[in-house]
mmCIF file of C-alpha atoms and ligand atoms in Angstrom:
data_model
loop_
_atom_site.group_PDB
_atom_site.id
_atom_site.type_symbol
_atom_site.label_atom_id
_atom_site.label_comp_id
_atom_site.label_asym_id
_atom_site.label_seq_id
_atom_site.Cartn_x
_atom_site.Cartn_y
_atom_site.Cartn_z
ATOM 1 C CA UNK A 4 -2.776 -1.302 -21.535
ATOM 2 C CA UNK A 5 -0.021 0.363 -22.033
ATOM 3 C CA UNK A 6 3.336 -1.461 -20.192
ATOM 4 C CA UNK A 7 6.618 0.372 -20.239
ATOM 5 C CA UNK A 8 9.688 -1.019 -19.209
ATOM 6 C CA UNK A 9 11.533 1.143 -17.220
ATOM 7 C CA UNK A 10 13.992 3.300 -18.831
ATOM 8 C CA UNK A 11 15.496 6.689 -18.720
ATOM 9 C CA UNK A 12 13.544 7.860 -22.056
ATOM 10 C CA UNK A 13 10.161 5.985 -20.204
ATOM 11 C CA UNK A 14 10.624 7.315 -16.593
ATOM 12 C CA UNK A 15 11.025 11.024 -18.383
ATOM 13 C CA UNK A 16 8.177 10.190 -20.254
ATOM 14 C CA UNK A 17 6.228 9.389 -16.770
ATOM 15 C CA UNK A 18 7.563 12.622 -15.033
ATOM 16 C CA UNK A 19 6.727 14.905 -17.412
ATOM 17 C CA UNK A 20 3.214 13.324 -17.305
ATOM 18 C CA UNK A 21 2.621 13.881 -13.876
ATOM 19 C CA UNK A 22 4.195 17.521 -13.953
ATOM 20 C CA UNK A 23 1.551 18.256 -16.080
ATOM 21 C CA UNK A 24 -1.264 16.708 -13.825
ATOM 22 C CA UNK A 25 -1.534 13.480 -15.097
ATOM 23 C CA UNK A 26 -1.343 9.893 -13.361
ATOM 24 C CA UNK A 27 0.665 6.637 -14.348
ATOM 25 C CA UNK A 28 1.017 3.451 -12.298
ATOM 26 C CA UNK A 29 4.484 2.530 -10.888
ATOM 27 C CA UNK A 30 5.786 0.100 -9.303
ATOM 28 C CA UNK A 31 6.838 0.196 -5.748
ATOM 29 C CA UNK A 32 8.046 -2.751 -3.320
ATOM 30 C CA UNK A 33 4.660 -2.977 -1.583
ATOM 31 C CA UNK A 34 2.533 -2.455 -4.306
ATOM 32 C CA UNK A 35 1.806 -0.589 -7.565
ATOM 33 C CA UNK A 36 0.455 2.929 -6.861
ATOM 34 C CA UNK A 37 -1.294 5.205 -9.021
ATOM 35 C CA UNK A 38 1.565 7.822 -8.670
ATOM 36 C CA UNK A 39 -0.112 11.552 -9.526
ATOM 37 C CA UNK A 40 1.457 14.958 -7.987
ATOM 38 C CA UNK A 41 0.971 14.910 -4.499
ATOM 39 C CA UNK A 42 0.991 18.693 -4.195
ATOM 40 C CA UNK A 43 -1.949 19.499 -7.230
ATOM 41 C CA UNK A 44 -5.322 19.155 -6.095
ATOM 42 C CA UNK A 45 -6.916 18.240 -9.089
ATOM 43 C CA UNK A 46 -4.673 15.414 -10.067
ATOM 44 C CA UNK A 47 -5.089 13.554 -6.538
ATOM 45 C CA UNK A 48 -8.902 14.619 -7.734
ATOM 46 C CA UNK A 49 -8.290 12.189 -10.550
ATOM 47 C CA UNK A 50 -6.961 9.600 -8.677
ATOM 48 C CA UNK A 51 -9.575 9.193 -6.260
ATOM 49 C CA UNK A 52 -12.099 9.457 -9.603
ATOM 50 C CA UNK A 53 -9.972 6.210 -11.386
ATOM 51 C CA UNK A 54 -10.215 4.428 -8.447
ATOM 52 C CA UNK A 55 -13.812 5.160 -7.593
ATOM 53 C CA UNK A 56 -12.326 5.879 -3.815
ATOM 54 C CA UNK A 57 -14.040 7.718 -1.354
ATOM 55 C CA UNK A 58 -13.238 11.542 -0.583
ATOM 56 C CA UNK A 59 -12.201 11.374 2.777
ATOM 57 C CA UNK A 60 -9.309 8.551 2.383
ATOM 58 C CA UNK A 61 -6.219 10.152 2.988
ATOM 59 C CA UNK A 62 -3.823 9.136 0.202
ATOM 60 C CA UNK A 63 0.097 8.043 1.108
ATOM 61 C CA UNK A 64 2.633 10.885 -0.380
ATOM 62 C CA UNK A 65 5.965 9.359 -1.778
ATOM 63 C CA UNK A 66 9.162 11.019 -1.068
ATOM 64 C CA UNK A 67 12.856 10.597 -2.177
ATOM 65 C CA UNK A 68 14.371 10.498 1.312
ATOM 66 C CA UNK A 69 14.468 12.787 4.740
ATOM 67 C CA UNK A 70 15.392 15.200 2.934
ATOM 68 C CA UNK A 71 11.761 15.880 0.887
ATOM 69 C CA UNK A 72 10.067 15.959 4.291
ATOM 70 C CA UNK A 73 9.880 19.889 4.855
ATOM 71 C CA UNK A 74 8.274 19.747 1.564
ATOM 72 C CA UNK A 75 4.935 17.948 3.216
ATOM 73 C CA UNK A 76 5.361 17.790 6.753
ATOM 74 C CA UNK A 77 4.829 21.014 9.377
ATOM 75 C CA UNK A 78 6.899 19.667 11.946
ATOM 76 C CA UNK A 79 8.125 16.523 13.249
ATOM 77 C CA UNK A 80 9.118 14.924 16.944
ATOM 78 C CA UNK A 81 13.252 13.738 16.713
ATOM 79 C CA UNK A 82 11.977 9.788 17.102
ATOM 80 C CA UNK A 83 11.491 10.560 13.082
ATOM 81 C CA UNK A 84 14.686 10.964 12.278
ATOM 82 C CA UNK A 85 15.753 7.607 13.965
ATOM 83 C CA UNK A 86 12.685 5.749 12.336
ATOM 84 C CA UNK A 87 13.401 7.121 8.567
ATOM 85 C CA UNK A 88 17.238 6.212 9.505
ATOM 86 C CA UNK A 89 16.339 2.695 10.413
ATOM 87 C CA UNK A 90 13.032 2.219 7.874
ATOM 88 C CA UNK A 91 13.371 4.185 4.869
ATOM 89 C CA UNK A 92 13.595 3.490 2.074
ATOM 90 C CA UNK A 93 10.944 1.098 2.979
ATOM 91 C CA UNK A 94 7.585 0.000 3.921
ATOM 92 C CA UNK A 95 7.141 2.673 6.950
ATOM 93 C CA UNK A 96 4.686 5.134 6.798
ATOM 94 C CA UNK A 97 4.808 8.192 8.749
ATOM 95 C CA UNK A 98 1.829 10.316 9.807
ATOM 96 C CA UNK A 99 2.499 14.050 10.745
ATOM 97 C CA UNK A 100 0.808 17.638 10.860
ATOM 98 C CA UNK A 101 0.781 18.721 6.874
ATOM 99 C CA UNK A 102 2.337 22.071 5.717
ATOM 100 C CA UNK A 103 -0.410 24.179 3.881
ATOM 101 C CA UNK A 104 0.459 23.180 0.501
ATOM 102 C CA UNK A 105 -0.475 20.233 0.998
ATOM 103 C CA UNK A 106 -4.198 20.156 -0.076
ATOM 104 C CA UNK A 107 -6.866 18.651 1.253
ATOM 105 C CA UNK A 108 -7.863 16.729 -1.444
ATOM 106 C CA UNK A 109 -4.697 14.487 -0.438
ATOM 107 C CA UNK A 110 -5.041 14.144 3.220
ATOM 108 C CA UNK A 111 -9.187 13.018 3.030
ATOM 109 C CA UNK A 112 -9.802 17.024 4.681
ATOM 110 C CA UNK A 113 -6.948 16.229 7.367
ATOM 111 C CA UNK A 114 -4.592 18.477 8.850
ATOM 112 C CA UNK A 115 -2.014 15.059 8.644
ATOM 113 C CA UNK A 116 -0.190 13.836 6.216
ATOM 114 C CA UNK A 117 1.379 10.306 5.441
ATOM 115 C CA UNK A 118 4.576 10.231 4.103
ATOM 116 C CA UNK A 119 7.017 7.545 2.655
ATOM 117 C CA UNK A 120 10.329 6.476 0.877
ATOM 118 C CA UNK A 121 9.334 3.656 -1.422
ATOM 119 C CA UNK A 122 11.890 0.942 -1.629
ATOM 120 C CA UNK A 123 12.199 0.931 -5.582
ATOM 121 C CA UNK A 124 14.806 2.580 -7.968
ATOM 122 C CA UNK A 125 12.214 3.158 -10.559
ATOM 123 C CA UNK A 126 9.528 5.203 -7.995
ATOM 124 C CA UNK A 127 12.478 6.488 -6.464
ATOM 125 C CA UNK A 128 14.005 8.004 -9.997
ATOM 126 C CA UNK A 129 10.736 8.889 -11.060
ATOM 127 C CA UNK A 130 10.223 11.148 -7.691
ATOM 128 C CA UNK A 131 13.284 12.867 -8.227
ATOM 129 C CA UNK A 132 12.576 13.668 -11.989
ATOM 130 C CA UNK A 133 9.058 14.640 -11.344
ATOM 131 C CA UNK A 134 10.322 17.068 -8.619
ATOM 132 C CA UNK A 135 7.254 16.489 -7.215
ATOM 133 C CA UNK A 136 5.997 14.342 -3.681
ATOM 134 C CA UNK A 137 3.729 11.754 -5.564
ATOM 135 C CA UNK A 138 0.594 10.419 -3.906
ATOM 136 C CA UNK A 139 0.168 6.827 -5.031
ATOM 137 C CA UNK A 140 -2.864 4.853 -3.878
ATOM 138 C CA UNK A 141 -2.377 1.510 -4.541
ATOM 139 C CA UNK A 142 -3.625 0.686 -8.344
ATOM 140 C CA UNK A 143 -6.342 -0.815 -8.079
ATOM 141 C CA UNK A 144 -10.790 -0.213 -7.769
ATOM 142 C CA UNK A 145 -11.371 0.775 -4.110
ATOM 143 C CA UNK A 146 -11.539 -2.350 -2.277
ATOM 144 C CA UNK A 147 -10.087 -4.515 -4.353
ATOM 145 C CA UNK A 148 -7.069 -6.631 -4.334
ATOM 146 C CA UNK A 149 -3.548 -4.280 -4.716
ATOM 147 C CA UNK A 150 -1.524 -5.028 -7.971
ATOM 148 C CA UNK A 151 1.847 -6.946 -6.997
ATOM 149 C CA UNK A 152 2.789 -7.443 -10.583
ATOM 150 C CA UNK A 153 2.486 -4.825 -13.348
ATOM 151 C CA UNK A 154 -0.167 -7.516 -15.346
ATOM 152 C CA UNK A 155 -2.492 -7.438 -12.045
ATOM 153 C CA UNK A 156 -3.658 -3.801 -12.687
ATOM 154 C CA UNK A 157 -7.027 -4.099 -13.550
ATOM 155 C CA UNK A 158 -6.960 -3.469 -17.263
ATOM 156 C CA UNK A 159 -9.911 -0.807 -17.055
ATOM 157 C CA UNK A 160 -7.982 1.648 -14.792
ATOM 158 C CA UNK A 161 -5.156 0.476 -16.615
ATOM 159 C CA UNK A 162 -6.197 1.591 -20.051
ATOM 160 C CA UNK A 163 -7.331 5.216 -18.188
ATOM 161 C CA UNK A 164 -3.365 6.342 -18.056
ATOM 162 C CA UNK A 165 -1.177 6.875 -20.289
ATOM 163 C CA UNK A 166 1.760 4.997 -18.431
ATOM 164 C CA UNK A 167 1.939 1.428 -16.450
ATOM 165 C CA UNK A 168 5.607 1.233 -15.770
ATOM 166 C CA UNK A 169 6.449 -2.646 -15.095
ATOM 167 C CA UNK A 170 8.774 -2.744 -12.216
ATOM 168 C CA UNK A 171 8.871 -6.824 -11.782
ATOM 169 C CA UNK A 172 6.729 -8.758 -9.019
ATOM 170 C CA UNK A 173 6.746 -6.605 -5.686
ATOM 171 C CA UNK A 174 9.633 -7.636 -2.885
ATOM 172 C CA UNK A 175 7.260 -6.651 0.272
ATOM 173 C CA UNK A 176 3.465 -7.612 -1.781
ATOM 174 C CA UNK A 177 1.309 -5.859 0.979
ATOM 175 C CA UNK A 178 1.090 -2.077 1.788
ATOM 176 C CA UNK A 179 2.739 -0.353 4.235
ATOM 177 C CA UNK A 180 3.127 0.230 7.865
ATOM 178 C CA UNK A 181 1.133 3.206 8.816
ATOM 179 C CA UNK A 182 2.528 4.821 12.256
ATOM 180 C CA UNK A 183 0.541 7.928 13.718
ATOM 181 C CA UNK A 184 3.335 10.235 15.080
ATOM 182 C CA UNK A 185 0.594 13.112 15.876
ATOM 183 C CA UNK A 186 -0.063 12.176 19.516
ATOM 184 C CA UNK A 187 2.689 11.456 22.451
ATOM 185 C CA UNK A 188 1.593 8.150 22.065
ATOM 186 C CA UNK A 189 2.865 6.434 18.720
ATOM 187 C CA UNK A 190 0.419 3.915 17.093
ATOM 188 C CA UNK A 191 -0.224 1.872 14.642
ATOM 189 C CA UNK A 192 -3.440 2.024 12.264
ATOM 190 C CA UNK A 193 -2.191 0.124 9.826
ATOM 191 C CA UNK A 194 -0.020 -3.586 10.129
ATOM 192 C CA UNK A 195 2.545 -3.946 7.620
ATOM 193 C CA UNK A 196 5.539 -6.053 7.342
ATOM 194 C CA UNK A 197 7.939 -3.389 9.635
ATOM 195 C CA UNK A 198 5.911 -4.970 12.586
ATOM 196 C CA UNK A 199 5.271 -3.399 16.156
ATOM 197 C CA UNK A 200 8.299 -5.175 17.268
ATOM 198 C CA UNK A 201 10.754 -3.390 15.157
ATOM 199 C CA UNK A 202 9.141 0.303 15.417
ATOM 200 C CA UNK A 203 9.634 -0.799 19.204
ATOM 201 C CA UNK A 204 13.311 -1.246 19.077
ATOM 202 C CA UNK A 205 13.707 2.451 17.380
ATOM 203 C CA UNK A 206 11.138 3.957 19.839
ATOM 204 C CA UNK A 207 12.933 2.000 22.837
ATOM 205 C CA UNK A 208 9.498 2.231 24.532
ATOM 206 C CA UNK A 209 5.833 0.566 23.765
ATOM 207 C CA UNK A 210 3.574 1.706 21.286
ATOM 208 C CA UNK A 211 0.414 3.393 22.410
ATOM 209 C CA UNK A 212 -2.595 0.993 23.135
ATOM 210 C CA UNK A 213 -5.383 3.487 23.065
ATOM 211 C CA UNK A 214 -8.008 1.977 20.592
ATOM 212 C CA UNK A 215 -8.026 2.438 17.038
ATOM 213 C CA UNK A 216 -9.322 5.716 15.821
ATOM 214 C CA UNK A 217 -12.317 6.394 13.737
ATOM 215 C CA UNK A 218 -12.364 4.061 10.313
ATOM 216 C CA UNK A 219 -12.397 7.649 8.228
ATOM 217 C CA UNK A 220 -8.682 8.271 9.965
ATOM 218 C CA UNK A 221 -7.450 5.358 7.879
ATOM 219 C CA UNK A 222 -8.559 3.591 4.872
ATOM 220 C CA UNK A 223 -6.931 0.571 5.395
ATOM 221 C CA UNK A 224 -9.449 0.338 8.726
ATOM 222 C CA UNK A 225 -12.441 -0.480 6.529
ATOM 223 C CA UNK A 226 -14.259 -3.247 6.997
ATOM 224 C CA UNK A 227 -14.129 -4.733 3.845
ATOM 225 C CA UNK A 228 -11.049 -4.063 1.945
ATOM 226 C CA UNK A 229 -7.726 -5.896 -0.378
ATOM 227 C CA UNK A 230 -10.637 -8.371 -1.316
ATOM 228 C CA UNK A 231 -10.756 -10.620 -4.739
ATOM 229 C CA UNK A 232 -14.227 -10.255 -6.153
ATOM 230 C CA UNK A 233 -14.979 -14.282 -4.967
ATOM 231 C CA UNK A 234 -15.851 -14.307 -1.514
ATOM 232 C CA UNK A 235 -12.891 -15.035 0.460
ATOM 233 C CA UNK A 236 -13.357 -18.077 3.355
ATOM 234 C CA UNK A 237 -10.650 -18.597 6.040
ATOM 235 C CA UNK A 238 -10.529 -22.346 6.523
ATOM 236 C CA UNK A 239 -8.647 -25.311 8.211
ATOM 237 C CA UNK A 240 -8.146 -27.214 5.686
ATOM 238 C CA UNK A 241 -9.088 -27.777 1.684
ATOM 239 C CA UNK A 242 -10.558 -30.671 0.794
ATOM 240 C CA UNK A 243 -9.948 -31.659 -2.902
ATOM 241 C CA UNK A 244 -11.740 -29.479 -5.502
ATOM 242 C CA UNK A 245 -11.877 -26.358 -3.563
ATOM 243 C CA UNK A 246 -10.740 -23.914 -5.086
ATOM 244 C CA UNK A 247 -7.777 -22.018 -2.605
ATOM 245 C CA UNK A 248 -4.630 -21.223 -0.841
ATOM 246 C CA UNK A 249 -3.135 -24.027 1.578
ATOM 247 C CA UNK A 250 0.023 -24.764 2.791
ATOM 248 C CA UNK A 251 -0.136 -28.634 2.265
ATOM 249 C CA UNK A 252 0.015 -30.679 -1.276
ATOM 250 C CA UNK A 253 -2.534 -28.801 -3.880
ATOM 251 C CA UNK A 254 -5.331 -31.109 -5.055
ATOM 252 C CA UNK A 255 -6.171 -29.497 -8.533
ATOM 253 C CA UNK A 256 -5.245 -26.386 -10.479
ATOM 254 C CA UNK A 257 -7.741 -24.680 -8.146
ATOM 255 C CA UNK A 258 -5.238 -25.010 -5.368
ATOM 256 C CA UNK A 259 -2.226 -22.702 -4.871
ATOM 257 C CA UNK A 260 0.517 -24.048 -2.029
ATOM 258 C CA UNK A 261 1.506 -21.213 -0.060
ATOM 259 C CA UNK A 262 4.833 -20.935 1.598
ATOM 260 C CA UNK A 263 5.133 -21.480 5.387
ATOM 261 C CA UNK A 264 7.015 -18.090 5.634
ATOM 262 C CA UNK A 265 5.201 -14.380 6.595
ATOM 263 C CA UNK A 266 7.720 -12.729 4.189
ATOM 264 C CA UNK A 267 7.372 -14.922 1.060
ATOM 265 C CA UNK A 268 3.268 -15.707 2.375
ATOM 266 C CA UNK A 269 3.219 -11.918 2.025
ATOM 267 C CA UNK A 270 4.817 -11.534 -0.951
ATOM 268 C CA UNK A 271 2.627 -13.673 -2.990
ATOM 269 C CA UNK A 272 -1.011 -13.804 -1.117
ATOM 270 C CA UNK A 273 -2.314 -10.984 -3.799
ATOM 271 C CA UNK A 274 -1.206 -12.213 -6.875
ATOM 272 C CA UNK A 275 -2.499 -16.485 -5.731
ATOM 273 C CA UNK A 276 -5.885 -14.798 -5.095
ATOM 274 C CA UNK A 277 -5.974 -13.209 -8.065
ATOM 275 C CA UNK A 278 -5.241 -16.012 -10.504
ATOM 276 C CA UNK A 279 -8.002 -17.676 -8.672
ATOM 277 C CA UNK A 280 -10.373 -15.224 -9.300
ATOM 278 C CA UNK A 281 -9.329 -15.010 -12.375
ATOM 279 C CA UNK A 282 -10.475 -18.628 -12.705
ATOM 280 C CA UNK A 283 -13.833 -16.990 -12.209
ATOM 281 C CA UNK A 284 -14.340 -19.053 -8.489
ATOM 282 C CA UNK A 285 -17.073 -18.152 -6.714
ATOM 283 C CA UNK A 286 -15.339 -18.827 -3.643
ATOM 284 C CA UNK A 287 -11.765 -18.550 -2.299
ATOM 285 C CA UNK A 288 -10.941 -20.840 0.744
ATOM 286 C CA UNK A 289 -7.698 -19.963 2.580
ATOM 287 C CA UNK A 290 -6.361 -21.897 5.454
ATOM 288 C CA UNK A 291 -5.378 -20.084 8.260
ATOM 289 C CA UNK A 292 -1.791 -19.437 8.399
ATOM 290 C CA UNK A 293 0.108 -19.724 11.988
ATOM 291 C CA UNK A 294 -0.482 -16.823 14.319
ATOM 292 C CA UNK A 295 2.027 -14.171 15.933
ATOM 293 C CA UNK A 296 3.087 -11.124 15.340
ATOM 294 C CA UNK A 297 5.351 -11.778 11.865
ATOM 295 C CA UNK A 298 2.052 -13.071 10.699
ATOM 296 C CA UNK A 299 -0.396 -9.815 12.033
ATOM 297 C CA UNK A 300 -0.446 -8.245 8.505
ATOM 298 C CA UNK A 301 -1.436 -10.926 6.853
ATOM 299 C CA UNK A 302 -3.917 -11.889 9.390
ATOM 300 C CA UNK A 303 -5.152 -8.272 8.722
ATOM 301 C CA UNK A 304 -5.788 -8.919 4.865
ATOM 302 C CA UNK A 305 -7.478 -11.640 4.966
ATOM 303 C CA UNK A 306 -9.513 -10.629 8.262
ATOM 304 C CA UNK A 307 -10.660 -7.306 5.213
ATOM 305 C CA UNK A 308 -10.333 -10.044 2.086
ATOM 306 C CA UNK A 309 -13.242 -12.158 4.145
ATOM 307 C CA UNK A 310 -15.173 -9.397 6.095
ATOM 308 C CA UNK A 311 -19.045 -9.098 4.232
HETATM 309 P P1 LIG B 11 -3.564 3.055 0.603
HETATM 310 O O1 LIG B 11 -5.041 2.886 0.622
HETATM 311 O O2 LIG B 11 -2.799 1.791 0.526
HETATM 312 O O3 LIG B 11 -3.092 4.130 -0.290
HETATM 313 O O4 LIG B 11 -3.162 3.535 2.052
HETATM 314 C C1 LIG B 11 -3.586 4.663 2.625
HETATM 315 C C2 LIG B 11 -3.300 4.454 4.075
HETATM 316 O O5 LIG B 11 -2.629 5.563 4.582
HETATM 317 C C3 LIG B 11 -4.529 4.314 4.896
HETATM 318 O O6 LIG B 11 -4.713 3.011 5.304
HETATM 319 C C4 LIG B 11 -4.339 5.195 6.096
HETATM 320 O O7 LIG B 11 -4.102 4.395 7.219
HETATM 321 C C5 LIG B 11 -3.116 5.933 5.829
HETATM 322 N N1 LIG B 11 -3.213 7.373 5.860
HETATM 323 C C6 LIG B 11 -2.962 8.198 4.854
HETATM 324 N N2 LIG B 11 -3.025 9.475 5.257
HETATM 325 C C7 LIG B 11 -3.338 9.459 6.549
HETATM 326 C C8 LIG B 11 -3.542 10.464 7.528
HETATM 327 N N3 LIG B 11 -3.410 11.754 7.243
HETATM 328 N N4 LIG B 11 -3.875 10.061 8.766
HETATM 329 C C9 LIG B 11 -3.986 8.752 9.051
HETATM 330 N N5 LIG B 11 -3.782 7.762 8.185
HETATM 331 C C10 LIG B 11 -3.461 8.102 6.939
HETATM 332 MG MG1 LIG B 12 -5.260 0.172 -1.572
#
């Protein structure tokens, strides 16, 4: 595979790639996204070939700031302004009626798009010097674990682009917040570390409670989903030899101690399972971490890691 380190020659390298169609992986502070041009159907047509993902998942498009928004989005309600304020850059996606241009092919045949300001200088250069919104899935088979760390992309889809520019371990380590601004009634159909609590503040009223839509609205609704190919087991406890993540002493190399905090938990869930399944374990016990709602997005991954 090929790992650059981020520099001006290597992030020109990686824009002029995707201005002519092509895909690398970047880094962003969620996770590493197989960035293409956001805008040119048969580069998102790639993507969703590399990653073996089905047609209808809408992809996220990556933007440099409020200011790239008329380049995706038809129209938006004010409360936008005040979220992107207060949210971007950062892990806060937006869902809102697509401008034409924006194909289908991106949006999974929806008239909606989903639009974000990574939190990372290198996607964030790399936008601007593509000149292009960049769709960027998370790098990774569909329905496996997300990349946190530039070594974590699978080295398959890895050696099918020309670029994997290493951006250091993820800050956030799980993907975004995805808000649905298209109704009067803002929801959430995806959990993500900005948590209901803090899109509350902004909104200064409750989010909708109408039930989640249909699972082809958003990917991240499938059953199964951000799963290590050992079969994932939420447990109370380890007992010594099984192989896991636990928040108490580990017994064994098999055992990764994970921190008692939803940030740093977050941060480092995807890369512990994968160096256990690297191990080749058949089976990944994790103990429960505490409930509440710092904790709901990480209840949500491994709720998908464990689902059959
Ligand atoms: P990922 O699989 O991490 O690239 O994330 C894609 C996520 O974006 C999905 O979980 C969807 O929730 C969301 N998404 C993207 N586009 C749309 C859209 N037009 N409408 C609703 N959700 C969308
Ligand atoms: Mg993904």
């Amino acid at each position: 595979m090929s790992i650059h380190i981020p520099s001006s020659e290597s992030i020109a390298e990686a824009a002029r790639v995707i201005r002519e169609g092509g895909v690398v992986v970047m880094p962003t502070e969620t996770v590493y996204g197989l960035a293409c041009d956001a805008l040119n159907d048969r580069a998102v047509a790639r993507v969703f070939e590399l990653k073996g993902r089905p047609n209808e998942n809408p992809l996220i498009v990556h933007i440099a700031g409020l200011d790239d928004l008329p380049k995706v989005a038809e129209s938006w309600p004010p409360i936008v302004e005040k979220l992107a304020e207060r949210f971007w850059p950062g892990p806060l996606t937006m869902v809102l009626p697509k401008l034409p241009s924006v194909p289908f092919q991106t949006t999974g045949g929806l008239d909606t798009v989903a639009v974000r300001v990574p939190d990372h200088d290198v996607a964030l250069v790399l936008i601007e010097e593509s000149e292009r919104p960049l769709a960027a899935p998370s790098a990774n088979p569909f329905g496996r674990l997300s990349p946190t760390r530039a070594e974590d992309v699978d080295p398959e889809l890895a050696a099918q682009v020309p670029m994997v520019l290493d951006g250091g371990p993820c800050r956030i380590g799980l993907e975004s917040t995805v808000l649905d601004l298209t109704s009067d009634e803002p929801r959430v159909l995806r959990p993500g570390s900005v948590s209901r609590a803090d899109i509350q503040a902004v909104l200064g009223r409750p989010l909708g409670s109408a039930p989640p839509p249909a699972a082809r609205k958003s990917p991240g609704l499938y059953q199964r989903h951000y799963a290590p190919r050992a079969a994932v087991v939420l447990a109370e406890a380890l007992t010594s030899g099984q192989a896991g993540l636990t928040f108490g002493e580990p017994c064994g190399p098999n055992q990764v101690r994970m921190p008692l905090d939803p940030r740093a938990y977050a941060a480092q869930l995807y890369n512990a399972l994968q160096r256990l399944d690297a191990m080749g374990v058949d089976e990944i016990r994790v103990v429960l971490p505490p409930r509440g709602e710092a904790w709901e997005a990480v209840h949500d991954r491994l709720k998908k890691a464990s689902a059959s």
